[in-house]
Structure formats: C-alpha cells, structure tokens
Amino acid sequence: NAGVTQTPKFQVLKTGQSMTLQCAQDMNHEYMSWYRQDPGMGLRLIHYSVGAGITDQGEVPNGYNVSRSTTEDFPLRLLSAAPSQTSVYFCASSWGQSSTDTQYFGPGTRLTVL
Amino acid sequence: AQKITQTQPGMFVQEKEAVTLDCTYDTSDQSYGLFWYKQPSSGEMIFLIYQGSYDEQNATEGRYSLNFQKARKSANLVISASQLGDSAMYFCAMRSLGTASKLTFGTGTRLQVTL
C-alpha cells in the first residue's frame, strides 16, 4: 500500500494564480481531510470529507475549495493564491470520523506564494 | 472548545536515556482520542501512539508509551532508550466527535538526542 500520497511536493505560485493540490489514498478510508501547518501554530483543518460526495468546512476554509468524487481522491483547489496561503499542506485519511480512528498523513506539499 | 498544550518548546536528551514529553488537554467531551505524531526534518507526519479516553491501561508501542492521567487531563509521551533518529518535532493531538472530527494539535516539542 502506498498509503496517502500528495503531489506536488513543492510549488511556487504568483499572487492570483490558481492550482490544485492532489491527494490520494489506497486504504479505502472514508474520512479525508486537509490541514495547513504554519510556524508556531500547529496544524489547522481546512476542509474535510466523510465520504464520496460529502465535504464540509474546517476552521480555515476561506480561499480553498474541495470535492470528493471518489473514495480515493480528495483534491484541494486554491482559487486565487495569496501570500497568506504560503504554508505546508497535509492531506490525511482515516477509516471513519470516530475519536478512535487514527488519521494517517501524506508527505505534505510546501507551497510558496509570491 | 478543545485545546492541547505542550509547554516544552525544546528538549535535549542523551542517547539511550528516557525522555518524557508533556501534553495537557482540555475538552468537555467524554469520548476522545489522544495521539502523538513525530515530524522529522524531512517534514512528514508519522503516527506514533494512540490512547482512548475510556482505555484503562496506558498505551505502549515499542519504545513509546503514553502516560495517561485522565483526572489531570495529561497524556505525556515517554520515549525509552532514546536514539539519534528520535530527533524530531513531536506533536500531541486530540480527536473527538462534534468538532468536524478534526485533530486538534499542540504547538509541538522539538527533541534533540545527543551523544
């Protein structure tokens, strides 16, 4: 199993550009989520999905869109990149949304917006 | 609201010694899970150990153990026989229902293992 994969590993954007961060998992997990990691702030939830066709906002959703057309894939779209979106982005997945379900993380995407 | 507090920004430990990384949490939920993740300099988040709020015994995974004191709302990570490869950032996190099932993270502790 590859686990959770993310592409690209690194990306540089100019302000106003759009792009999609890819996330895929091969563990048949129902729950998937996107976090961003900023220095001194830990990880914060952007969007999450409890199954194909179902998505919802986390604590910092502004400027991002998601969709979940399959169980495996959960892409994150930046609509119009801003320097405040410079961060490391992690995708994670788990069997379900129970408090006992461990979330497994992808390797991360380091995004810089100029 | 949930909150995780890690009060040790940085820790040093000698190789082969044991080290305890502190974590306290705050929640009004009765059912929750506590997790520790390791983030080496390469950047990935590696799951280490899990403790459920209803688990009566402390969790152990190899050299990692979780010292769970529910009444004190603490979930400290103990690493025995430290190795150079243990040098990394360590994050304590909590998950419960009713909060988008998200993981709430602390700010992390940077552990440096020395010879």
XYZ file of N, CA, C and O in Angstrom, chain B:
460
model
N -14.746 24.015 23.585
C -13.631 24.028 22.643
C -12.519 23.118 23.159
O -12.336 22.962 24.356
N -11.833 22.527 22.212
C -10.728 21.650 22.576
C -9.426 22.433 22.531
O -9.253 23.318 21.709
N -8.512 22.048 23.408
C -7.211 22.685 23.384
C -6.148 21.690 23.828
O -6.369 20.904 24.752
N -5.008 21.727 23.143
C -3.847 20.914 23.509
C -2.710 21.857 23.863
O -2.432 22.803 23.107
N -2.065 21.609 24.981
C -0.953 22.454 25.412
C 0.311 21.622 25.561
O 0.329 20.631 26.285
N 1.337 22.035 24.859
C 2.664 21.435 25.010
C 3.590 22.557 25.477
O 3.868 23.485 24.736
N 4.049 22.460 26.709
C 4.757 23.573 27.332
C 6.265 23.554 27.103
O 6.954 24.495 27.490
N 6.760 22.498 26.488
C 8.206 22.379 26.276
C 8.526 22.643 24.799
O 8.370 21.758 23.976
N 8.980 23.828 24.453
C 9.302 24.091 23.043
C 10.460 23.223 22.557
O 10.498 22.817 21.400
N 11.427 22.962 23.457
C 12.587 22.167 23.075
C 13.081 21.333 24.242
O 12.972 21.729 25.399
N 13.599 20.142 23.914
C 14.131 19.248 24.932
C 15.406 18.617 24.400
O 15.513 18.336 23.193
N 16.344 18.362 25.325
C 17.545 17.613 24.976
C 17.565 16.333 25.803
O 17.165 16.325 26.973
N 18.039 15.260 25.205
C 18.207 14.005 25.940
C 19.436 13.294 25.383
O 19.734 13.390 24.185
N 20.132 12.610 26.263
C 21.297 11.842 25.802
C 20.837 10.510 25.238
O 19.833 9.927 25.684
N 21.587 10.065 24.280
C 21.329 8.758 23.683
C 21.221 7.697 24.774
O 21.962 7.729 25.756
N 20.264 6.793 24.595
C 19.997 5.663 25.495
C 19.251 6.053 26.767
O 18.866 5.162 27.534
N 19.027 7.348 26.990
C 18.253 7.765 28.149
C 16.770 7.811 27.774
O 16.400 7.863 26.601
N 15.914 7.839 28.792
C 14.480 8.007 28.586
C 14.122 9.491 28.669
O 14.809 10.268 29.342
N 13.065 9.873 27.969
C 12.615 11.267 27.986
C 11.096 11.301 27.996
O 10.435 10.425 27.404
N 10.548 12.301 28.699
C 9.101 12.493 28.762
C 8.735 13.822 28.125
O 9.282 14.869 28.506
N 7.832 13.776 27.164
C 7.317 14.980 26.523
C 5.917 15.232 27.056
O 5.059 14.359 27.001
N 5.705 16.450 27.543
C 4.463 16.754 28.239
C 3.349 17.174 27.291
O 3.582 17.845 26.269
N 2.138 16.809 27.657
C 0.946 17.207 26.903
C -0.226 17.285 27.873
O -0.504 16.317 28.591
N -0.886 18.419 27.910
C -2.143 18.516 28.642
C -3.234 18.920 27.668
O -2.963 19.544 26.635
N -4.448 18.554 27.993
C -5.544 18.810 27.072
C -6.752 19.335 27.827
O -6.858 19.170 29.051
N -7.642 19.942 27.086
C -8.872 20.462 27.657
C -10.004 20.149 26.706
O -9.934 20.481 25.515
N -11.024 19.509 27.205
C -12.203 19.190 26.413
C -13.369 18.933 27.336
O -13.173 18.494 28.471
N -14.569 19.176 26.831
C -15.776 18.850 27.585
C -16.392 17.543 27.099
O -17.383 17.071 27.661
N -15.783 16.955 26.063
C -16.286 15.684 25.545
C -15.905 14.532 26.469
O -14.848 14.560 27.120
N -16.779 13.523 26.517
C -16.491 12.343 27.330
C -15.697 11.300 26.549
O -14.917 10.545 27.105
N -15.908 11.294 25.234
C -15.227 10.319 24.379
C -14.259 11.054 23.460
O -14.669 11.915 22.677
N -12.995 10.725 23.571
C -11.990 11.386 22.744
C -10.783 10.462 22.609
O -10.619 9.507 23.371
N -9.983 10.776 21.625
C -8.752 10.028 21.408
C -7.567 10.970 21.487
O -7.653 12.130 21.079
N -6.469 10.464 22.004
C -5.244 11.249 22.106
C -4.170 10.575 21.270
O -4.020 9.354 21.306
N -3.463 11.356 20.495
C -2.489 10.839 19.532
C -1.173 11.594 19.667
O -1.159 12.785 19.989
N -0.100 10.890 19.380
C 1.195 11.529 19.243
C 1.728 11.261 17.836
O 1.656 10.132 17.331
N 2.259 12.353 17.239
C 2.869 12.268 15.918
C 4.299 12.781 15.998
O 4.606 13.690 16.771
N 5.133 12.206 15.156
C 6.535 12.627 15.044
C 6.734 13.286 13.689
O 6.247 12.773 12.667
N 7.393 14.433 13.674
C 7.701 15.105 12.411
C 9.205 15.306 12.312
O 9.766 16.240 12.884
N 9.903 14.438 11.587
C 11.354 14.616 11.405
C 11.630 15.804 10.488
O 10.701 16.409 9.934
N 12.885 16.109 10.309
C 13.257 17.273 9.496
C 12.802 17.133 8.047
O 12.661 18.131 7.336
N 12.560 15.918 7.608
C 12.071 15.700 6.237
C 10.620 16.153 6.061
O 10.156 16.293 4.938
N 9.909 16.368 7.157
C 8.605 17.023 7.085
C 7.373 16.152 7.198
O 6.293 16.695 7.446
N 7.471 14.852 7.033
C 6.242 14.051 7.082
C 5.756 13.912 8.518
O 6.507 14.091 9.473
N 4.489 13.619 8.687
C 3.861 13.412 9.994
C 3.671 11.911 10.188
O 2.919 11.274 9.453
N 4.339 11.382 11.192
C 4.335 9.937 11.422
C 3.549 9.631 12.693
O 3.890 10.136 13.767
N 2.531 8.815 12.589
C 1.741 8.411 13.752
C 2.579 7.503 14.656
O 3.222 6.561 14.195
N 2.552 7.799 15.969
C 3.327 7.010 16.924
C 2.456 6.141 17.814
O 2.709 4.944 17.961
N 1.438 6.761 18.448
C 0.736 6.049 19.502
C -0.619 6.704 19.743
O -0.787 7.910 19.525
N -1.578 5.886 20.197
C -2.943 6.338 20.430
C -3.413 5.870 21.815
O -3.088 4.765 22.256
N -4.206 6.743 22.450
C -4.842 6.410 23.733
C -6.285 6.849 23.686
O -6.566 8.014 23.386
N -7.209 5.949 23.968
C -8.619 6.308 24.034
C -8.992 6.779 25.421
O -8.422 6.326 26.414
N -9.985 7.655 25.484
C -10.362 8.225 26.784
C -10.925 7.187 27.731
O -10.902 7.372 28.949
N -11.448 6.082 27.195
C -12.007 5.040 28.052
C -11.027 3.893 28.310
O -11.367 2.941 29.012
N -9.846 4.003 27.722
C -8.859 2.936 27.933
C -8.307 3.040 29.346
O -7.854 4.107 29.775
N -8.319 1.935 30.064
C -7.852 1.954 31.450
C -6.347 1.772 31.551
O -5.724 2.175 32.536
N -5.777 1.126 30.547
C -4.333 0.901 30.581
C -3.631 1.902 29.669
O -4.156 2.301 28.632
N -2.423 2.273 30.058
C -1.628 3.156 29.229
C -1.197 2.438 27.957
O -0.818 1.271 27.986
N -1.238 3.173 26.840
C -0.845 2.585 25.566
C 0.674 2.453 25.476
O 1.416 3.284 26.014
N 1.121 1.402 24.802
C 2.549 1.223 24.528
C 2.711 0.743 23.092
O 1.896 -0.012 22.573
N 3.777 1.232 22.460
C 4.145 0.810 21.107
C 5.656 0.804 21.038
O 6.291 1.819 20.826
N 6.240 -0.361 21.247
C 7.685 -0.455 21.201
C 8.324 0.413 22.264
O 8.052 0.271 23.453
N 9.182 1.355 21.855
C 9.857 2.238 22.822
C 9.001 3.414 23.260
O 9.440 4.228 24.089
N 7.806 3.528 22.700
C 6.916 4.630 23.048
C 5.838 4.151 24.026
O 5.267 3.083 23.843
N 5.591 4.955 25.017
C 4.455 4.700 25.899
C 3.789 6.025 26.204
O 4.405 7.100 26.113
N 2.520 5.934 26.518
C 1.738 7.135 26.793
C 1.306 7.084 28.251
O 0.601 6.149 28.651
N 1.720 8.055 29.014
C 1.353 8.147 30.431
C 0.075 8.969 30.532
O 0.093 10.204 30.519
N -1.051 8.263 30.599
C -2.376 8.888 30.552
C -2.911 9.065 31.961
O -3.114 8.093 32.684
N -3.146 10.323 32.347
C -3.744 10.623 33.642
C -4.997 11.449 33.379
O -4.933 12.681 33.230
N -6.124 10.752 33.337
C -7.371 11.364 32.893
C -7.808 12.486 33.820
O -8.271 13.534 33.363
N -7.700 12.281 35.116
C -8.158 13.298 36.060
C -7.341 14.585 35.932
O -7.868 15.685 36.133
N -6.094 14.459 35.582
C -5.224 15.621 35.416
C -5.230 16.125 33.982
O -4.571 17.105 33.662
N -5.943 15.414 33.105
C -6.009 15.755 31.692
C -4.613 15.890 31.099
O -4.262 16.888 30.459
N -3.833 14.854 31.320
C -2.492 14.850 30.732
C -2.256 13.549 29.972
O -2.799 12.495 30.323
N -1.442 13.644 28.946
C -1.154 12.484 28.070
C 0.298 12.591 27.616
O 0.582 12.873 26.457
N 1.197 12.354 28.526
C 2.618 12.534 28.241
C 3.191 11.361 27.457
O 2.871 10.206 27.724
N 4.067 11.669 26.523
C 4.755 10.638 25.737
C 6.088 10.325 26.396
O 6.872 11.237 26.689
N 6.336 9.056 26.610
C 7.614 8.610 27.152
C 8.348 7.819 26.075
O 7.796 6.873 25.508
N 9.561 8.244 25.771
C 10.404 7.518 24.827
C 11.530 6.892 25.627
O 12.302 7.591 26.307
N 11.616 5.585 25.589
C 12.685 4.903 26.328
C 13.877 4.679 25.404
O 13.737 4.629 24.180
N 15.067 4.595 25.989
C 16.282 4.281 25.232
C 16.393 5.115 23.965
O 16.398 4.598 22.844
N 16.472 6.433 24.144
C 16.477 7.361 23.004
C 17.574 7.028 22.002
O 18.683 6.610 22.370
N 17.251 7.256 20.736
C 18.190 7.040 19.646
C 18.352 8.342 18.869
O 17.471 9.201 18.896
N 19.463 8.469 18.150
C 19.697 9.692 17.380
C 18.563 9.964 16.404
O 18.190 11.110 16.145
N 17.983 8.908 15.879
C 16.884 9.049 14.936
C 15.592 9.546 15.554
O 14.633 9.855 14.835
N 15.558 9.662 16.874
C 14.374 10.209 17.550
C 14.360 11.734 17.514
O 13.353 12.357 17.883
N 15.438 12.352 17.088
C 15.482 13.813 16.992
C 14.438 14.278 15.976
O 14.498 13.897 14.795
N 13.491 15.077 16.438
C 12.365 15.491 15.595
C 11.461 16.410 16.392
O 11.670 16.625 17.586
N 10.429 16.925 15.709
C 9.327 17.607 16.396
C 8.290 16.553 16.764
O 8.007 15.641 15.975
N 7.702 16.703 17.944
C 6.670 15.788 18.405
C 5.408 16.584 18.723
O 5.448 17.575 19.458
N 4.300 16.121 18.138
C 3.024 16.800 18.319
C 2.045 15.891 19.054
O 1.875 14.722 18.690
N 1.403 16.471 20.043
C 0.294 15.829 20.718
C -0.992 16.322 20.057
O -1.087 17.501 19.671
N -1.962 15.442 19.888
C -3.209 15.826 19.225
C -4.382 15.088 19.848
O -4.223 14.024 20.437
N -5.557 15.664 19.688
C -6.769 15.073 20.244
C -7.847 15.068 19.175
O -7.932 15.983 18.360
N -8.681 14.046 19.222
C -9.797 13.958 18.276
C -11.052 13.575 19.026
O -11.027 12.691 19.888
N -12.159 14.259 18.714
C -13.442 13.855 19.269
C -14.523 14.184 18.253
O -14.295 14.962 17.329
N -15.697 13.591 18.429
C -16.801 13.898 17.543
C -17.322 15.290 17.861
O -17.046 15.856 18.904
N -18.082 15.831 16.923
C -18.712 17.124 17.165
C -17.814 18.304 16.876
O -18.204 19.433 17.078
N -16.613 18.060 16.416
C -15.696 19.156 16.071
C -15.147 18.900 14.675
O -13.956 19.048 14.435
N -16.039 18.502 13.764
C -15.634 18.127 12.409
C -14.701 16.925 12.437
O -14.002 16.654 11.470
N -14.681 16.219 13.563
C -13.810 15.059 13.730
C -12.358 15.399 13.444
O -11.564 14.545 13.074
N -12.010 16.650 13.618
C -10.654 17.062 13.287
C -9.711 16.657 14.407
O -10.111 16.367 15.533
N -8.441 16.674 14.065
C -7.395 16.579 15.068
C -7.041 17.991 15.525
O -6.790 18.858 14.701
N -7.061 18.209 16.824
C -6.588 19.464 17.390
C -5.160 19.233 17.870
O -4.925 18.344 18.690
N -4.230 20.017 17.353
C -2.808 19.820 17.634
C -2.285 20.824 18.647
O -2.745 21.965 18.716
N -1.286 20.399 19.399
C -0.483 21.324 20.166
C 0.572 21.958 19.263
O 0.655 21.657 18.067
N 1.380 22.829 19.841
C 2.384 23.547 19.056
C 3.682 22.764 18.898
O 4.569 23.193 18.176
N 3.789 21.635 19.579
C 4.910 20.742 19.356
C 6.077 20.956 20.299
O 6.239 22.017 20.910
N 6.878 19.906 20.428
C 8.135 19.934 21.193
C 9.246 19.423 20.296
O 9.120 18.354 19.698
N 10.315 20.201 20.207
C 11.458 19.758 19.406
C 12.415 18.997 20.311
O 12.952 19.550 21.265
N 12.613 17.727 19.992
C 13.504 16.864 20.765
C 14.825 16.705 20.029
O 14.851 16.402 18.836
N 15.902 16.916 20.749
C 17.240 16.718 20.198
C 17.937 15.647 21.034
O 18.074 15.792 22.255
N 18.352 14.559 20.384
C 19.062 13.481 21.052
C 20.557 13.673 20.809
O 20.990 13.809 19.652
N 21.332 13.702 21.896
C 22.770 13.943 21.788
C 23.572 12.695 22.172
O 23.074 11.809 22.868
N 24.804 12.674 21.707
C 25.682 11.530 22.017
C 26.146 11.578 23.465
O 26.219 12.651 24.060
